[in-house]
PDB file of C-alpha atoms and ligand atoms in Angstrom:
ATOM      1  CA  UNK A   1     -19.392  11.222  11.132  1.00 45.00           C
ATOM      2  CA  UNK A   2     -19.958  14.491  10.270  1.00 44.00           C
ATOM      3  CA  UNK A   3     -18.874  16.179   6.918  1.00 49.00           C
ATOM      4  CA  UNK A   4     -19.065  19.968   7.941  1.00 42.00           C
ATOM      5  CA  UNK A   5     -15.873  20.061   8.862  1.00 48.00           C
ATOM      6  CA  UNK A   6     -14.721  18.497   5.331  1.00 53.00           C
ATOM      7  CA  UNK A   7     -11.470  19.514   4.337  1.00 64.00           C
ATOM      8  CA  UNK A   8     -11.857  20.393   0.628  1.00 80.00           C
ATOM      9  CA  UNK A   9     -11.055  17.443  -1.338  1.00 84.00           C
ATOM     10  CA  UNK A  10      -9.178  17.894  -4.513  1.00 84.00           C
ATOM     11  CA  UNK A  11     -10.185  16.474  -7.268  1.00 88.00           C
ATOM     12  CA  UNK A  12      -7.693  13.757  -9.324  1.00 94.00           C
ATOM     13  CA  UNK A  13      -5.745  13.177  -5.945  1.00 97.00           C
ATOM     14  CA  UNK A  14      -5.681   9.694  -5.047  1.00 98.00           C
ATOM     15  CA  UNK A  15      -4.432   7.911  -2.006  1.00 98.00           C
ATOM     16  CA  UNK A  16      -2.820   4.434  -2.058  1.00 98.00           C
ATOM     17  CA  UNK A  17      -2.850   2.706   1.560  1.00 98.00           C
ATOM     18  CA  UNK A  18      -1.343  -0.413   2.735  1.00 97.00           C
ATOM     19  CA  UNK A  19       0.821  -1.893   4.966  1.00 96.00           C
ATOM     20  CA  UNK A  20       3.557  -2.682   2.773  1.00 97.00           C
ATOM     21  CA  UNK A  21       5.821  -4.651   4.645  1.00 97.00           C
ATOM     22  CA  UNK A  22       7.168  -5.832   2.729  1.00 97.00           C
ATOM     23  CA  UNK A  23       6.692  -4.034  -0.710  1.00 98.00           C
ATOM     24  CA  UNK A  24       6.512  -5.689  -3.734  1.00 97.00           C
ATOM     25  CA  UNK A  25       6.955  -5.201  -7.501  1.00 97.00           C
ATOM     26  CA  UNK A  26       3.221  -5.968  -7.588  1.00 96.00           C
ATOM     27  CA  UNK A  27       2.271  -2.744  -5.436  1.00 97.00           C
ATOM     28  CA  UNK A  28       4.795  -1.154  -7.367  1.00 98.00           C
ATOM     29  CA  UNK A  29       3.138  -2.121 -10.561  1.00 97.00           C
ATOM     30  CA  UNK A  30      -0.404  -0.599  -8.717  1.00 97.00           C
ATOM     31  CA  UNK A  31       1.330   2.804  -7.868  1.00 98.00           C
ATOM     32  CA  UNK A  32       2.786   3.275 -11.294  1.00 97.00           C
ATOM     33  CA  UNK A  33      -0.700   2.304 -13.042  1.00 97.00           C
ATOM     34  CA  UNK A  34      -2.289   4.711 -10.828  1.00 98.00           C
ATOM     35  CA  UNK A  35       0.074   7.659 -10.931  1.00 98.00           C
ATOM     36  CA  UNK A  36      -0.738   7.512 -14.900  1.00 97.00           C
ATOM     37  CA  UNK A  37      -4.699   8.571 -14.570  1.00 97.00           C
ATOM     38  CA  UNK A  38      -4.645  10.431 -11.158  1.00 98.00           C
ATOM     39  CA  UNK A  39      -3.319  13.803 -11.218  1.00 97.00           C
ATOM     40  CA  UNK A  40      -1.436  13.078  -7.849  1.00 98.00           C
ATOM     41  CA  UNK A  41      -1.239   9.703  -5.432  1.00 98.00           C
ATOM     42  CA  UNK A  42      -0.013   9.689  -2.581  1.00 98.00           C
ATOM     43  CA  UNK A  43       1.109   6.119  -1.218  1.00 98.00           C
ATOM     44  CA  UNK A  44       0.761   5.753   2.850  1.00 98.00           C
ATOM     45  CA  UNK A  45       1.775   2.907   4.833  1.00 98.00           C
ATOM     46  CA  UNK A  46      -0.823   2.141   7.868  1.00 97.00           C
ATOM     47  CA  UNK A  47       0.255   1.679  11.258  1.00 93.00           C
ATOM     48  CA  UNK A  48      -2.016  -1.635  10.874  1.00 79.00           C
ATOM     49  CA  UNK A  49      -2.408  -3.015  14.767  1.00 76.00           C
ATOM     50  CA  UNK A  50      -4.172  -5.851  12.930  1.00 77.00           C
ATOM     51  CA  UNK A  51      -0.697  -7.198  11.682  1.00 76.00           C
ATOM     52  CA  UNK A  52       1.193  -8.833  13.643  1.00 78.00           C
ATOM     53  CA  UNK A  53       4.875  -8.508  14.117  1.00 87.00           C
ATOM     54  CA  UNK A  54       5.977  -6.385  11.179  1.00 94.00           C
ATOM     55  CA  UNK A  55       9.522  -7.079   9.468  1.00 96.00           C
ATOM     56  CA  UNK A  56      10.124  -3.153   8.995  1.00 97.00           C
ATOM     57  CA  UNK A  57       9.201  -0.111  10.928  1.00 96.00           C
ATOM     58  CA  UNK A  58       6.883   1.711   9.461  1.00 96.00           C
ATOM     59  CA  UNK A  59       9.643   4.431   8.667  1.00 97.00           C
ATOM     60  CA  UNK A  60      11.736   1.959   7.078  1.00 98.00           C
ATOM     61  CA  UNK A  61       9.116   1.176   4.927  1.00 98.00           C
ATOM     62  CA  UNK A  62       8.100   4.893   4.164  1.00 98.00           C
ATOM     63  CA  UNK A  63      11.927   5.199   3.555  1.00 98.00           C
ATOM     64  CA  UNK A  64      11.743   1.798   0.963  1.00 98.00           C
ATOM     65  CA  UNK A  65       8.413   3.141  -0.761  1.00 98.00           C
ATOM     66  CA  UNK A  66      10.598   6.793  -1.050  1.00 98.00           C
ATOM     67  CA  UNK A  67      13.011   5.288  -2.989  1.00 98.00           C
ATOM     68  CA  UNK A  68      11.152   3.058  -5.539  1.00 98.00           C
ATOM     69  CA  UNK A  69       8.825   5.915  -6.496  1.00 98.00           C
ATOM     70  CA  UNK A  70      11.400   8.800  -6.714  1.00 98.00           C
ATOM     71  CA  UNK A  71      11.409   8.807 -10.339  1.00 97.00           C
ATOM     72  CA  UNK A  72       7.273   9.638 -10.566  1.00 98.00           C
ATOM     73  CA  UNK A  73       7.030  13.252 -10.003  1.00 98.00           C
ATOM     74  CA  UNK A  74       3.042  13.208  -8.932  1.00 98.00           C
ATOM     75  CA  UNK A  75       3.885  10.341  -6.232  1.00 98.00           C
ATOM     76  CA  UNK A  76       4.582  11.359  -2.840  1.00 98.00           C
ATOM     77  CA  UNK A  77       5.007   8.755   0.112  1.00 98.00           C
ATOM     78  CA  UNK A  78       3.676   9.415   3.885  1.00 98.00           C
ATOM     79  CA  UNK A  79       2.295   6.860   7.084  1.00 98.00           C
ATOM     80  CA  UNK A  80      -0.631   7.570   9.033  1.00 98.00           C
ATOM     81  CA  UNK A  81      -2.441   5.868  12.088  1.00 96.00           C
ATOM     82  CA  UNK A  82      -6.214   5.404  12.648  1.00 95.00           C
ATOM     83  CA  UNK A  83      -8.950   5.327   9.523  1.00 97.00           C
ATOM     84  CA  UNK A  84      -8.124   5.444   6.046  1.00 97.00           C
ATOM     85  CA  UNK A  85     -10.650   8.140   5.366  1.00 98.00           C
ATOM     86  CA  UNK A  86      -9.789   9.862   7.953  1.00 97.00           C
ATOM     87  CA  UNK A  87      -6.111  10.203   6.589  1.00 98.00           C
ATOM     88  CA  UNK A  88      -7.675  10.770   2.634  1.00 98.00           C
ATOM     89  CA  UNK A  89      -9.530  13.573   4.273  1.00 96.00           C
ATOM     90  CA  UNK A  90      -6.828  15.318   5.943  1.00 96.00           C
ATOM     91  CA  UNK A  91      -4.675  15.190   3.004  1.00 97.00           C
ATOM     92  CA  UNK A  92      -7.432  16.169   0.737  1.00 96.00           C
ATOM     93  CA  UNK A  93      -7.847  12.747  -1.443  1.00 97.00           C
ATOM     94  CA  UNK A  94     -11.098  12.327  -3.121  1.00 96.00           C
ATOM     95  CA  UNK A  95     -10.122   8.554  -4.081  1.00 98.00           C
ATOM     96  CA  UNK A  96      -8.735   5.786  -2.774  1.00 98.00           C
ATOM     97  CA  UNK A  97      -6.852   2.878  -4.442  1.00 98.00           C
ATOM     98  CA  UNK A  98      -6.502  -0.723  -4.083  1.00 98.00           C
ATOM     99  CA  UNK A  99      -5.193  -3.553  -5.827  1.00 95.00           C
ATOM    100  CA  UNK A 100      -7.484  -6.479  -6.502  1.00 94.00           C
ATOM    101  CA  UNK A 101      -5.168  -9.517  -7.400  1.00 90.00           C
ATOM    102  CA  UNK A 102      -7.439 -11.978  -7.783  1.00 87.00           C
ATOM    103  CA  UNK A 103     -11.380 -13.166  -6.807  1.00 85.00           C
ATOM    104  CA  UNK A 104      -9.843 -14.148  -3.126  1.00 86.00           C
ATOM    105  CA  UNK A 105      -9.154 -10.503  -2.868  1.00 89.00           C
ATOM    106  CA  UNK A 106     -12.673  -9.229  -3.975  1.00 92.00           C
ATOM    107  CA  UNK A 107     -14.774  -9.919  -0.827  1.00 94.00           C
ATOM    108  CA  UNK A 108     -12.348  -8.493   1.840  1.00 95.00           C
ATOM    109  CA  UNK A 109     -12.032  -5.752  -0.602  1.00 96.00           C
ATOM    110  CA  UNK A 110     -15.603  -5.024  -1.354  1.00 96.00           C
ATOM    111  CA  UNK A 111     -16.451  -5.192   2.703  1.00 97.00           C
ATOM    112  CA  UNK A 112     -13.830  -2.179   3.385  1.00 97.00           C
ATOM    113  CA  UNK A 113     -14.975  -0.069   0.233  1.00 98.00           C
ATOM    114  CA  UNK A 114     -18.078  -0.495   1.543  1.00 98.00           C
ATOM    115  CA  UNK A 115     -17.226   0.671   4.929  1.00 98.00           C
ATOM    116  CA  UNK A 116     -15.363   3.590   3.650  1.00 98.00           C
ATOM    117  CA  UNK A 117     -18.231   4.548   1.579  1.00 97.00           C
ATOM    118  CA  UNK A 118     -20.447   4.523   4.486  1.00 97.00           C
ATOM    119  CA  UNK A 119     -17.822   6.612   6.957  1.00 97.00           C
ATOM    120  CA  UNK A 120     -16.984   9.230   4.036  1.00 97.00           C
ATOM    121  CA  UNK A 121     -19.426   8.996   0.827  1.00 96.00           C
ATOM    122  CA  UNK A 122     -17.059  11.621  -0.687  1.00 96.00           C
ATOM    123  CA  UNK A 123     -14.087   9.533  -1.236  1.00 96.00           C
ATOM    124  CA  UNK A 124     -14.597   6.817  -3.951  1.00 96.00           C
ATOM    125  CA  UNK A 125     -12.869   3.563  -4.006  1.00 98.00           C
ATOM    126  CA  UNK A 126     -11.353   2.888  -7.195  1.00 98.00           C
ATOM    127  CA  UNK A 127      -9.811  -1.238  -7.923  1.00 97.00           C
ATOM    128  CA  UNK A 128      -6.969  -1.792  -9.921  1.00 96.00           C
ATOM    129  CA  UNK A 129      -5.763  -4.800 -11.542  1.00 93.00           C
ATOM    130  CA  UNK A 130      -2.052  -5.803 -11.697  1.00 91.00           C
ATOM    131  CA  UNK A 131      -0.078  -7.020 -14.034  1.00 93.00           C
ATOM    132  CA  UNK A 132      -0.841 -10.959 -14.173  1.00 93.00           C
ATOM    133  CA  UNK A 133       2.691 -11.712 -13.537  1.00 93.00           C
ATOM    134  CA  UNK A 134       2.106  -9.879 -10.174  1.00 93.00           C
ATOM    135  CA  UNK A 135      -1.153 -11.113  -9.547  1.00 91.00           C
ATOM    136  CA  UNK A 136      -0.355 -14.315  -7.285  1.00 93.00           C
ATOM    137  CA  UNK A 137       2.214 -12.139  -5.339  1.00 95.00           C
ATOM    138  CA  UNK A 138       1.697 -11.381  -1.520  1.00 95.00           C
ATOM    139  CA  UNK A 139       4.257  -9.760   1.293  1.00 96.00           C
ATOM    140  CA  UNK A 140       3.848 -12.805   3.261  1.00 94.00           C
ATOM    141  CA  UNK A 141       4.799 -15.212   0.700  1.00 96.00           C
ATOM    142  CA  UNK A 142       8.028 -13.066  -0.295  1.00 97.00           C
ATOM    143  CA  UNK A 143       9.126 -13.216   3.225  1.00 96.00           C
ATOM    144  CA  UNK A 144       8.905 -16.856   3.612  1.00 96.00           C
ATOM    145  CA  UNK A 145      10.506 -17.341   0.475  1.00 96.00           C
ATOM    146  CA  UNK A 146      13.452 -15.165   1.735  1.00 96.00           C
ATOM    147  CA  UNK A 147      13.485 -16.548   4.986  1.00 94.00           C
ATOM    148  CA  UNK A 148      14.284 -20.052   3.458  1.00 94.00           C
ATOM    149  CA  UNK A 149      16.758 -18.611   1.411  1.00 92.00           C
ATOM    150  CA  UNK A 150      15.056 -18.386  -1.951  1.00 95.00           C
ATOM    151  CA  UNK A 151      15.598 -15.605  -4.526  1.00 96.00           C
ATOM    152  CA  UNK A 152      13.547 -12.812  -4.158  1.00 96.00           C
ATOM    153  CA  UNK A 153      15.325 -10.448  -7.016  1.00 96.00           C
ATOM    154  CA  UNK A 154      11.760 -11.346  -9.168  1.00 95.00           C
ATOM    155  CA  UNK A 155       9.272 -10.123  -6.504  1.00 97.00           C
ATOM    156  CA  UNK A 156      10.326  -7.085  -4.845  1.00 98.00           C
ATOM    157  CA  UNK A 157      12.701  -3.995  -6.167  1.00 98.00           C
ATOM    158  CA  UNK A 158      16.588  -4.550  -5.576  1.00 98.00           C
ATOM    159  CA  UNK A 159      16.817  -1.952  -2.788  1.00 98.00           C
ATOM    160  CA  UNK A 160      13.987  -3.998  -0.625  1.00 98.00           C
ATOM    161  CA  UNK A 161      15.908  -7.275  -1.130  1.00 97.00           C
ATOM    162  CA  UNK A 162      19.004  -6.060  -0.044  1.00 97.00           C
ATOM    163  CA  UNK A 163      17.157  -4.807   3.372  1.00 97.00           C
ATOM    164  CA  UNK A 164      14.816  -7.750   3.261  1.00 97.00           C
ATOM    165  CA  UNK A 165      18.053 -10.614   3.239  1.00 95.00           C
ATOM    166  CA  UNK A 166      19.815  -7.938   6.186  1.00 95.00           C
ATOM    167  CA  UNK A 167      16.901  -7.878   8.272  1.00 96.00           C
ATOM    168  CA  UNK A 168      16.265 -11.512   8.268  1.00 94.00           C
ATOM    169  CA  UNK A 169      19.853 -11.852   9.194  1.00 93.00           C
ATOM    170  CA  UNK A 170      20.043  -9.505  12.191  1.00 93.00           C
ATOM    171  CA  UNK A 171      16.910 -11.816  13.435  1.00 91.00           C
ATOM    172  CA  UNK A 172      19.005 -14.846  13.006  1.00 87.00           C
ATOM    173  CA  UNK A 173      16.667 -16.525  10.482  1.00 84.00           C
ATOM    174  CA  UNK A 174      19.000 -16.509   7.472  1.00 75.00           C
TER     175      UNK A 174
HETATM  176  N1  LIG B   1       1.092  -6.703  -5.260  1.00 96.97           N
HETATM  177  C1  LIG B   1       1.271  -7.290  -4.462  1.00 96.97           C
HETATM  178  N2  LIG B   1       0.695  -7.988  -3.389  1.00 96.97           N
HETATM  179  C2  LIG B   1      -0.053  -7.532  -2.947  1.00 96.97           C
HETATM  180  C3  LIG B   1      -0.928  -6.374  -4.017  1.00 96.97           C
HETATM  181  C4  LIG B   1      -0.031  -6.187  -5.161  1.00 96.97           C
HETATM  182  N3  LIG B   1      -0.731  -5.471  -5.931  1.00 96.97           N
HETATM  183  N4  LIG B   1      -1.951  -5.680  -3.440  1.00 96.97           N
HETATM  184  C5  LIG B   1      -2.092  -6.373  -2.377  1.00 96.97           C
HETATM  185  N5  LIG B   1      -0.902  -7.015  -1.911  1.00 96.97           N
HETATM  186  C6  LIG B   1      -1.009  -8.303  -0.745  1.00 96.97           C
HETATM  187  C7  LIG B   1       0.128  -7.585   0.036  1.00 96.97           C
HETATM  188  O1  LIG B   1       1.246  -7.977  -0.183  1.00 96.97           O
HETATM  189  C8  LIG B   1      -0.251  -8.323   1.761  1.00 96.97           C
HETATM  190  O2  LIG B   1      -0.053  -9.194   1.724  1.00 96.97           O
HETATM  191  P1  LIG B   1       0.253 -10.113   2.902  1.00 96.97           P
HETATM  192  O3  LIG B   1      -1.103 -10.454   3.720  1.00 96.97           O
HETATM  193  O4  LIG B   1       1.215 -11.293   2.698  1.00 96.97           O
HETATM  194  O5  LIG B   1       1.161  -9.302   3.644  1.00 96.97           O
HETATM  195  C9  LIG B   1      -2.077  -7.922   1.418  1.00 96.97           C
HETATM  196  O6  LIG B   1      -2.371  -8.462  -0.225  1.00 96.97           O
HETATM  197  C10 LIG B   1      -2.733  -6.708   1.504  1.00 96.97           C
HETATM  198  O7  LIG B   1      -2.048  -5.806   1.552  1.00 96.97           O
HETATM  199  P2  LIG B   1      -1.566  -4.436   1.589  1.00 96.97           P
HETATM  200  O8  LIG B   1      -2.299  -3.983  -0.084  1.00 96.97           O
HETATM  201  O9  LIG B   1      -0.779  -3.685   2.037  1.00 96.97           O
HETATM  202  O10 LIG B   1      -2.831  -4.169   2.603  1.00 96.97           O
HETATM  203  P3  LIG B   1      -3.486  -4.431   3.608  1.00 96.97           P
HETATM  204  O11 LIG B   1      -4.547  -5.256   3.768  1.00 96.97           O
HETATM  205  O12 LIG B   1      -2.304  -4.723   4.531  1.00 96.97           O
HETATM  206  O13 LIG B   1      -3.952  -3.178   4.151  1.00 96.97           O
HETATM  207  C11 LIG B   1      -5.466  -1.103   5.052  1.00 96.97           C
HETATM  208  C12 LIG B   1      -5.082  -2.646   4.622  1.00 96.97           C
HETATM  209  C13 LIG B   1      -4.233  -0.373   5.629  1.00 96.97           C
HETATM  210  C14 LIG B   1      -5.989  -0.672   3.375  1.00 96.97           C
HETATM  211  C15 LIG B   1      -6.625  -1.222   5.751  1.00 96.97           C
HETATM  212  O14 LIG B   1      -6.250  -2.084   6.910  1.00 96.97           O
HETATM  213  C16 LIG B   1      -7.158   0.117   6.317  1.00 96.97           C
HETATM  214  O15 LIG B   1      -7.323   1.030   5.788  1.00 96.97           O
HETATM  215  N6  LIG B   1      -6.498   0.662   7.593  1.00 96.97           N
HETATM  216  C17 LIG B   1      -6.441   1.457   8.108  1.00 96.97           C
HETATM  217  C18 LIG B   1      -7.493   1.657   9.318  1.00 96.97           C
HETATM  218  C19 LIG B   1      -9.225   1.556   8.575  1.00 96.97           C
HETATM  219  O16 LIG B   1      -9.317   2.293   7.896  1.00 96.97           O
HETATM  220  N7  LIG B   1     -10.022   0.582   8.920  1.00 96.97           N
HETATM  221  C20 LIG B   1     -11.186   0.657   8.351  1.00 96.97           C
HETATM  222  C21 LIG B   1     -11.068  -0.331   7.117  1.00 96.97           C
HETATM  223  S1  LIG B   1     -13.206  -0.199   6.360  1.00 96.97           S
END
């Protein structure tokens, strides 16, 4: 990739990319921590063809994220198609933030970080640990618990819990 057309990267502008289907308190914990460290944080929903049959559309995920970060003045929410590094470059972010919950995340995250580094060495990946209480959370577990009638109030914000339950009812699985 040529860097000659490089947009000016802003120092201290971080991008937190993810699928966010669904947004959990673990993701929000990373958002809050990152928002205290970086001057500006863009949380972005990736249109990830690798993840089959999402429960929520990209627009719905963006909306849920916007509501969840409304109190954080330096955080904005977006969505993107294509490569994370290309989107980072487009918005001028010089950092990619990713959460590391456990050693099991490490191999895949390191592989992505190395690949992103090779695609654009000017954008650096920073890993953040969530609070231990969220280290076992994942979006698919939350969806599974909700599907079988379990209480997800401890794992997702209230507006997400409500939308999750409604969507499962619409789909006839709850
Ligand atoms: N709290 C709770 N759960 C967390 C979490 C946290 N702090 N951090 C990660 N997770 C969970 C998610 O819930 C999700 O669970 P699931 O697998 O059960 O659905 C899983 O970890 C990973 O989700 P997420 O953080 O949303 O990221 P992702 O792995 O789906 O996203 C992208 C990966 C979007 C960053 C990556 O695919 C990407 O960059 N895509 C764009 C294309 C590209 O550039 N590809 C080349 C990459 S080298």
